[in-house]
Short mmCIF file of C-alpha atoms in Angstrom, two decimals:
data_model
loop_
_atom_site.label_atom_id
_atom_site.label_comp_id
_atom_site.label_asym_id
_atom_site.label_seq_id
_atom_site.Cartn_x
_atom_site.Cartn_y
_atom_site.Cartn_z
CA MET A 829 9.39 -123.27 39.93
CA HIS A 830 12.79 -122.42 38.57
CA PRO A 831 12.67 -119.81 35.73
CA ASP A 832 14.50 -122.33 33.49
CA GLN A 833 11.38 -124.48 33.49
CA LEU A 834 9.23 -121.51 32.40
CA ALA A 835 11.56 -120.09 29.72
CA ARG A 836 11.31 -120.78 26.02
CA PRO A 837 13.42 -123.94 25.43
CA GLY A 838 15.65 -122.06 22.84
CA LEU A 839 16.62 -119.43 25.41
CA LEU A 840 18.47 -121.99 27.53
CA THR A 841 21.01 -122.55 24.75
CA GLN A 842 21.05 -119.00 23.41
CA PRO A 843 24.64 -117.57 23.16
CA VAL A 844 25.36 -114.38 25.05
CA TYR A 845 27.00 -111.54 23.28
CA GLU A 846 30.35 -110.57 24.81
CA PRO A 847 31.23 -106.84 24.45
CA GLY A 848 34.72 -105.45 24.72
CA ARG A 849 35.87 -105.18 28.34
CA PRO A 850 35.40 -101.79 29.94
CA ILE A 851 38.42 -99.67 30.77
CA ALA A 852 37.37 -99.37 34.46
CA ASP A 853 37.33 -103.11 34.98
CA VAL A 854 40.71 -103.68 33.41
CA ALA A 855 42.27 -100.89 35.37
CA ARG A 856 40.97 -102.21 38.67
CA GLU A 857 41.90 -105.79 37.94
CA HIS A 858 45.51 -104.86 37.02
CA GLY A 859 46.03 -101.92 39.43
CA LEU A 860 46.40 -99.43 36.59
CA ASN A 861 45.37 -95.83 36.20
CA PRO A 862 42.32 -95.79 33.95
CA ASP A 863 43.84 -92.92 31.96
CA ALA A 864 46.69 -95.30 31.02
CA VAL A 865 44.34 -97.95 29.61
CA SER A 866 43.48 -97.93 25.91
CA LYS A 867 40.39 -99.68 24.81
CA LEU A 868 41.00 -100.93 21.27
CA ALA A 869 38.39 -103.64 21.38
CA SER A 870 35.04 -102.24 20.12
CA ASN A 871 35.88 -100.23 16.98
CA GLU A 872 34.97 -96.86 18.65
CA ASN A 873 36.17 -93.52 17.26
CA PRO A 874 39.37 -92.57 19.17
CA LEU A 875 38.78 -88.95 18.33
CA GLY A 876 35.55 -88.92 20.14
CA PRO A 877 32.23 -87.43 18.86
CA SER A 878 31.80 -84.25 16.87
CA PRO A 879 31.72 -81.13 19.11
CA MET A 880 28.55 -80.16 17.23
CA ALA A 881 26.89 -83.47 18.22
CA LEU A 882 27.98 -82.97 21.95
CA ALA A 883 26.49 -79.52 21.96
CA ALA A 884 23.19 -80.69 20.46
CA ALA A 885 22.96 -83.49 22.98
CA ARG A 886 23.51 -81.16 25.87
CA ARG A 887 20.74 -78.86 24.62
CA ALA A 888 18.45 -81.84 24.39
CA LEU A 889 19.18 -82.74 27.99
CA GLU A 890 17.42 -79.67 29.11
CA GLU A 891 14.08 -81.17 27.99
CA VAL A 892 14.90 -84.72 29.36
CA ASN A 893 11.55 -84.66 31.32
CA LEU A 894 9.73 -84.94 27.97
CA TYR A 895 9.52 -88.14 25.88
CA PRO A 896 11.53 -88.12 22.71
CA ASP A 897 9.93 -87.74 19.29
CA GLY A 898 8.72 -91.30 18.81
CA ALA A 899 8.85 -90.93 15.04
CA ALA A 900 12.37 -89.34 15.10
CA LEU A 901 11.13 -87.07 12.31
CA ALA A 902 14.00 -84.59 12.28
CA LEU A 903 16.48 -87.44 12.08
CA ARG A 904 14.63 -89.25 9.39
CA GLN A 905 14.32 -86.06 7.31
CA LYS A 906 18.00 -85.40 7.75
CA ILE A 907 19.01 -88.93 6.65
CA GLY A 908 16.43 -88.93 3.87
CA ALA A 909 17.91 -85.71 2.48
CA LEU A 910 21.40 -87.18 2.72
CA LEU A 911 20.49 -90.40 0.92
CA LYS A 912 17.86 -88.79 -1.41
CA LEU A 913 15.24 -91.11 0.01
CA ASP A 914 11.66 -90.43 1.38
CA PRO A 915 11.95 -90.13 5.21
CA ALA A 916 9.21 -92.90 5.28
CA GLN A 917 11.91 -95.19 4.00
CA ILE A 918 14.03 -94.57 7.06
CA LEU A 919 13.75 -96.68 10.25
CA PRO A 920 15.32 -95.03 13.33
CA SER A 921 16.98 -97.52 15.67
CA ASN A 922 18.76 -98.08 18.92
CA GLY A 923 22.07 -98.69 17.14
CA SER A 924 22.16 -100.70 13.88
CA ASN A 925 21.95 -103.90 15.85
CA GLU A 926 18.26 -103.18 16.55
CA VAL A 927 17.55 -103.12 12.84
CA MET A 928 18.90 -106.63 12.43
CA GLU A 929 17.01 -107.75 15.53
CA LEU A 930 13.75 -106.21 14.27
CA LEU A 931 14.17 -107.85 10.88
CA ALA A 932 14.61 -111.23 12.60
CA ARG A 933 11.67 -110.68 14.94
CA ALA A 934 9.39 -109.63 12.10
CA PHE A 935 10.24 -112.29 9.60
CA ILE A 936 11.99 -115.40 10.98
CA ALA A 937 9.71 -118.30 11.97
CA PRO A 938 10.96 -121.54 13.51
CA GLY A 939 12.68 -123.57 10.85
CA ASP A 940 13.44 -120.66 8.40
CA GLU A 941 17.03 -120.68 7.11
CA VAL A 942 19.14 -117.53 7.31
CA VAL A 943 22.36 -117.35 5.26
CA MET A 944 25.43 -115.58 6.62
CA GLY A 945 29.19 -115.77 6.43
CA ARG A 946 31.03 -118.16 8.76
CA HIS A 947 33.07 -115.21 10.22
CA ALA A 948 30.48 -112.48 9.86
CA PHE A 949 29.16 -110.20 12.57
CA ILE A 950 28.01 -112.56 15.33
CA VAL A 951 24.69 -110.77 16.05
CA PHE A 952 23.28 -112.21 12.76
CA LYS A 953 23.63 -115.73 14.22
CA TYR A 954 22.30 -114.74 17.64
CA VAL A 955 19.15 -113.10 16.42
CA THR A 956 18.50 -116.03 14.08
CA LEU A 957 18.78 -118.53 16.85
CA PHE A 958 16.73 -116.47 19.30
CA ASN A 959 13.84 -116.50 16.87
CA GLY A 960 13.97 -120.20 16.05
CA GLY A 961 15.74 -119.86 12.74
CA ILE A 962 18.50 -122.05 11.30
CA PRO A 963 21.81 -120.20 10.68
CA VAL A 964 23.44 -121.36 7.41
CA GLU A 965 27.00 -120.33 7.74
CA VAL A 966 28.92 -120.11 4.54
CA ALA A 967 32.66 -120.54 4.17
CA MET A 968 34.72 -117.31 3.73
CA PRO A 969 37.78 -118.08 1.67
CA GLY A 970 40.45 -115.50 2.51
CA TYR A 971 38.22 -114.26 5.28
CA ALA A 972 35.92 -112.49 2.75
CA HIS A 973 32.34 -113.19 1.75
CA ASP A 974 32.17 -115.43 -1.34
CA LEU A 975 28.90 -114.29 -2.95
CA VAL A 976 28.87 -117.23 -5.31
CA LEU A 977 28.97 -119.56 -2.37
CA MET A 978 26.36 -117.60 -0.56
CA LYS A 979 24.02 -117.66 -3.55
CA LYS A 980 24.47 -121.42 -3.71
CA ALA A 981 23.40 -121.65 0.02
CA ILE A 982 19.97 -120.18 -0.73
CA THR A 983 17.09 -122.67 -0.71
CA PRO A 984 13.24 -122.32 -0.78
CA LYS A 985 13.54 -122.27 3.04
CA THR A 986 15.79 -119.15 3.07
CA LYS A 987 14.09 -116.12 4.56
CA ILE A 988 17.03 -113.64 5.11
CA VAL A 989 20.57 -113.17 3.88
CA TYR A 990 22.86 -111.04 6.07
CA LEU A 991 25.74 -109.43 4.21
CA PRO A 992 28.16 -107.02 5.98
CA THR A 993 30.51 -104.92 3.87
CA PRO A 994 32.98 -104.10 5.33
CA ASN A 995 32.75 -107.19 7.50
CA ASN A 996 33.45 -107.16 11.17
CA PRO A 997 35.73 -108.79 12.40
CA THR A 998 37.74 -109.59 9.27
CA GLY A 999 37.87 -106.09 7.73
CA THR A 1000 37.21 -107.36 4.27
CA ALA A 1001 34.68 -105.76 1.82
CA ASN A 1002 33.05 -106.88 -1.42
CA SER A 1003 33.08 -104.57 -4.41
CA ALA A 1004 30.17 -102.32 -5.05
CA VAL A 1005 29.53 -104.13 -8.38
CA GLU A 1006 29.62 -107.60 -6.66
CA VAL A 1007 27.18 -106.59 -4.02
CA PHE A 1008 24.77 -104.96 -6.53
CA ASN A 1009 24.70 -107.89 -8.82
CA PHE A 1010 24.23 -110.31 -5.87
CA ALA A 1011 21.26 -108.25 -4.64
CA ARG A 1012 19.72 -107.89 -8.05
CA ASP A 1013 19.79 -111.69 -8.62
CA LEU A 1014 18.29 -112.84 -5.32
CA PRO A 1015 15.01 -114.69 -5.53
CA PRO A 1016 11.90 -112.70 -4.48
CA HIS A 1017 11.28 -114.73 -1.31
CA VAL A 1018 14.60 -113.65 0.24
CA ILE A 1019 15.19 -110.45 2.22
CA LEU A 1020 18.74 -109.08 1.89
CA CYS A 1021 20.13 -107.26 4.97
CA VAL A 1022 23.25 -105.26 4.15
CA ASP A 1023 25.25 -104.18 7.20
CA GLU A 1024 26.87 -100.86 6.34
CA ALA A 1025 28.27 -100.04 9.85
CA TYR A 1026 31.72 -99.24 8.49
CA ALA A 1027 30.73 -97.95 5.03
CA GLU A 1028 31.77 -94.38 5.82
CA PHE A 1029 35.42 -95.57 6.10
CA LEU A 1030 35.35 -96.58 2.36
CA ASP A 1031 36.01 -94.44 -0.56
CA PRO A 1032 32.46 -93.41 -1.68
CA LYS A 1033 32.92 -95.04 -5.06
CA ASP A 1034 33.50 -98.33 -3.30
CA VAL A 1035 30.22 -98.19 -1.28
CA PRO A 1036 27.44 -100.39 -2.86
CA ASP A 1037 24.50 -98.27 -3.87
CA LEU A 1038 21.39 -100.42 -3.70
CA ARG A 1039 18.93 -97.57 -3.82
CA PRO A 1040 17.98 -98.27 -7.47
CA LEU A 1041 16.99 -101.76 -6.46
CA ILE A 1042 15.11 -100.46 -3.39
CA ALA A 1043 13.26 -98.05 -5.65
CA GLN A 1044 12.09 -101.18 -7.69
CA GLY A 1045 10.57 -102.48 -4.41
CA ARG A 1046 13.10 -105.20 -3.85
CA ASN A 1047 13.30 -106.61 -0.38
CA ILE A 1048 16.58 -104.99 0.66
CA LEU A 1049 17.27 -103.47 4.03
CA CYS A 1050 20.54 -101.47 4.66
CA CYS A 1051 21.71 -100.77 8.14
CA ARG A 1052 23.92 -97.90 9.37
CA THR A 1053 25.12 -96.70 12.76
CA PHE A 1054 26.36 -93.58 14.48
CA SER A 1055 28.52 -95.73 16.81
CA LYS A 1056 31.61 -95.94 14.57
CA ILE A 1057 32.78 -93.09 12.49
CA TYR A 1058 30.48 -90.56 14.18
CA GLY A 1059 31.67 -91.45 17.66
CA LEU A 1060 28.29 -91.81 19.30
CA ALA A 1061 28.51 -95.40 20.59
CA GLY A 1062 27.33 -94.52 24.02
CA LEU A 1063 24.13 -92.99 22.75
CA ARG A 1064 22.98 -96.00 20.75
CA VAL A 1065 21.60 -94.60 17.58
CA GLY A 1066 21.45 -95.97 14.02
CA TYR A 1067 18.99 -96.49 11.20
CA GLY A 1068 17.83 -98.76 8.46
CA TYR A 1069 16.63 -97.83 4.99
CA GLY A 1070 14.71 -99.83 2.40
CA PRO A 1071 11.42 -99.96 0.52
CA LYS A 1072 8.54 -98.32 2.37
CA PRO A 1073 6.37 -101.50 2.71
CA LEU A 1074 9.35 -103.28 4.45
CA ILE A 1075 10.05 -100.24 6.75
CA ASP A 1076 6.32 -100.04 7.62
CA LEU A 1077 6.34 -103.63 8.82
CA LEU A 1078 9.49 -103.07 10.89
CA HIS A 1079 7.88 -100.10 12.57
CA ARG A 1080 5.21 -102.52 13.91
CA ALA A 1081 7.95 -104.58 15.59
CA ARG A 1082 10.02 -101.71 17.15
CA GLN A 1083 9.49 -100.31 20.60
CA PRO A 1084 7.97 -96.82 20.91
CA PHE A 1085 10.63 -94.20 21.79
CA ASN A 1086 13.43 -96.51 20.90
CA VAL A 1087 15.83 -93.66 20.18
CA ASN A 1088 16.25 -91.10 23.00
CA SER A 1089 16.15 -87.32 22.59
CA GLU A 1090 19.85 -86.81 23.11
CA ALA A 1091 20.72 -89.49 20.55
CA GLN A 1092 18.40 -88.01 17.99
CA ALA A 1093 19.76 -84.42 18.43
CA ALA A 1094 23.39 -85.62 18.40
CA ALA A 1095 22.95 -87.71 15.29
CA VAL A 1096 21.33 -84.82 13.39
CA ALA A 1097 24.19 -82.49 14.30
CA ALA A 1098 26.83 -85.12 13.55
CA LEU A 1099 25.63 -85.43 10.00
CA ASP A 1100 26.40 -81.71 9.48
CA ASP A 1101 30.01 -81.93 10.83
CA HIS A 1102 31.82 -82.92 7.64
CA ALA A 1103 35.21 -81.75 8.98
CA HIS A 1104 35.06 -84.17 11.92
CA LEU A 1105 34.08 -86.95 9.57
CA GLN A 1106 37.10 -86.17 7.34
CA ARG A 1107 39.52 -85.98 10.27
CA THR A 1108 38.30 -89.37 11.41
CA ARG A 1109 38.78 -90.83 7.97
CA GLU A 1110 42.34 -89.39 7.63
CA SER A 1111 43.30 -90.50 11.19
CA ASN A 1112 42.04 -93.99 10.49
CA PHE A 1113 43.81 -94.34 7.16
CA ALA A 1114 47.11 -93.32 8.77
CA GLY A 1115 46.48 -95.63 11.68
CA LEU A 1116 45.74 -98.62 9.49
CA LYS A 1117 49.14 -98.18 7.79
CA GLN A 1118 50.85 -97.71 11.17
CA VAL A 1119 49.39 -100.78 12.79
CA ALA A 1120 49.74 -102.90 9.62
CA ALA A 1121 53.42 -102.02 9.38
CA GLY A 1122 53.94 -102.75 13.11
CA LEU A 1123 52.30 -106.17 12.90
CA LYS A 1124 54.40 -107.02 9.77
CA LYS A 1125 57.53 -106.09 11.69
CA LEU A 1126 56.53 -108.50 14.44
CA GLY A 1127 56.07 -111.29 11.85
CA LEU A 1128 52.38 -111.57 12.44
CA ASP A 1129 49.87 -112.61 9.75
CA GLN A 1130 47.05 -110.05 9.29
CA VAL A 1131 44.06 -109.62 7.06
CA PRO A 1132 44.26 -106.29 5.05
CA SER A 1133 41.35 -104.17 6.38
CA VAL A 1134 39.24 -101.37 4.98
CA GLY A 1135 37.46 -100.76 8.30
CA ASN A 1136 38.75 -99.12 11.47
CA PHE A 1137 40.32 -102.24 12.85
CA ILE A 1138 42.69 -105.05 11.86
CA MET A 1139 42.39 -108.80 12.53
CA PHE A 1140 45.66 -110.60 13.02
CA ARG A 1141 46.73 -114.15 13.85
CA VAL A 1142 48.92 -115.01 16.90
CA ALA A 1143 49.73 -118.20 18.77
CA LYS A 1144 48.02 -118.45 22.06
CA ALA A 1145 45.59 -115.70 21.25
CA ARG A 1146 43.73 -115.99 24.48
CA GLU A 1147 46.91 -115.62 26.54
CA VAL A 1148 48.03 -112.65 24.44
CA PHE A 1149 44.69 -110.95 24.99
CA LEU A 1150 45.01 -111.41 28.77
CA ALA A 1151 48.67 -110.35 28.82
CA LEU A 1152 47.94 -107.14 26.85
CA GLN A 1153 45.40 -106.11 29.48
CA GLY A 1154 48.22 -106.18 32.02
CA GLN A 1155 49.93 -103.65 29.76
CA GLY A 1156 46.80 -101.43 29.65
CA ILE A 1157 45.76 -102.55 26.23
CA ILE A 1158 42.32 -104.08 25.52
CA VAL A 1159 41.78 -105.92 22.28
CA ARG A 1160 39.12 -108.35 21.11
CA PRO A 1161 39.55 -112.19 21.07
CA LEU A 1162 37.76 -113.82 18.21
CA ALA A 1163 37.00 -117.39 19.43
CA PRO A 1164 33.20 -116.81 19.26
CA TYR A 1165 33.69 -116.08 15.52
CA ASP A 1166 35.31 -119.46 14.97
CA LEU A 1167 38.68 -117.63 14.90
CA PRO A 1168 40.35 -118.95 18.02
CA GLU A 1169 43.88 -118.03 16.93
CA HIS A 1170 42.94 -114.42 15.99
CA LEU A 1171 42.65 -111.05 17.75
CA ARG A 1172 41.06 -107.80 16.46
CA VAL A 1173 42.53 -104.49 17.32
CA THR A 1174 40.71 -101.15 16.76
CA ILE A 1175 42.68 -98.44 15.14
CA GLY A 1176 43.34 -95.78 17.74
CA THR A 1177 45.22 -92.52 17.77
CA ALA A 1178 48.82 -92.61 16.70
CA GLU A 1179 49.87 -92.71 20.36
CA GLN A 1180 47.44 -95.51 21.19
CA ASN A 1181 48.60 -97.54 18.09
CA ASP A 1182 52.22 -97.11 19.20
CA ARG A 1183 51.40 -98.28 22.79
CA PHE A 1184 49.64 -101.28 21.45
CA LEU A 1185 52.45 -102.36 19.21
CA ARG A 1186 55.09 -101.85 21.97
CA ALA A 1187 52.95 -103.79 24.44
CA LEU A 1188 52.45 -106.63 21.94
CA GLU A 1189 56.18 -106.77 21.23
CA LYS A 1190 56.74 -107.03 25.01
CA VAL A 1191 54.26 -109.90 25.71
CA LEU A 1192 54.90 -112.04 22.67
CA PRO A 1193 58.33 -113.51 23.70
CA ALA A 1194 57.05 -114.67 27.04
CA LEU A 1195 54.17 -116.58 25.37
CA ARG A 1196 56.02 -118.13 22.42
CA PRO A 1197 56.55 -121.88 22.68
#
């Protein structure tokens, strides 16, 4: 019997997540030196990880014959001290994606509605569909989350609301006050999941602080990752935080040893390297201005971003995406996000940003009508 006949029916129509193309594949396909290819597709830190994090990961490798700490106690204590939360309120995860997946696995039953933005992080939709839920996609005027529209979309069938701020791939963010008020006013049968993957790129005063509501026992789960500003994407480590009863339930859904030893050690060390964090922020801020000015010079519409990437509109976006690869530049096409005329470019080093803009200037004339 074919596996299709044995699988859950919903699995046969489940979309597959498409990651940014690897450097090695693009280099091989176009006959390029891998060192000459810039991957600006996955919002990774172009400065790399903290040297302190690398050193800690190397030390952890010496005990790779042992299982990792299944409770990730040192990491949870470190995060708890940073956020002034009980470590029992911290959920260690295999990247922040796993937090969203665990939430869906634990709470979404077939027919439950899940509210999200139309152009929000696509994993929200995928985990909803996989667990039999109904994605309720809300319009995003100006490519930003309209919290009034999102609140109107909530019904008695709503189980979860996913809210990323800043949002990937549009780069927009809601104000701290807006998010707090939205979270405060949600009905008690709704769980709010706030994706804070890019929060560290914001000015601290602009980051929503939902801990007072969490302290009241509200069903709020915030997700963070070490993949972006901390430069540890290859180690897959993140965390969620929320009220202890909610975190306790999610522990029941997670795999044992879901965060490996090297990832735990590197993440703990990365939290202590404040200088590397600040260098990354400064480099990103300068890069945002550099790329935004370059896109404006080329006459391309763009969405002002507060993340480490910029979304821009271009005719024949798919063709531009492919042509840039021939120039050694990998960006992200956004058709899966219902944005077929848009591309997203990660902010790289000053040199990488300049190479991207020169490559874009070169390929555009050949593709214009």
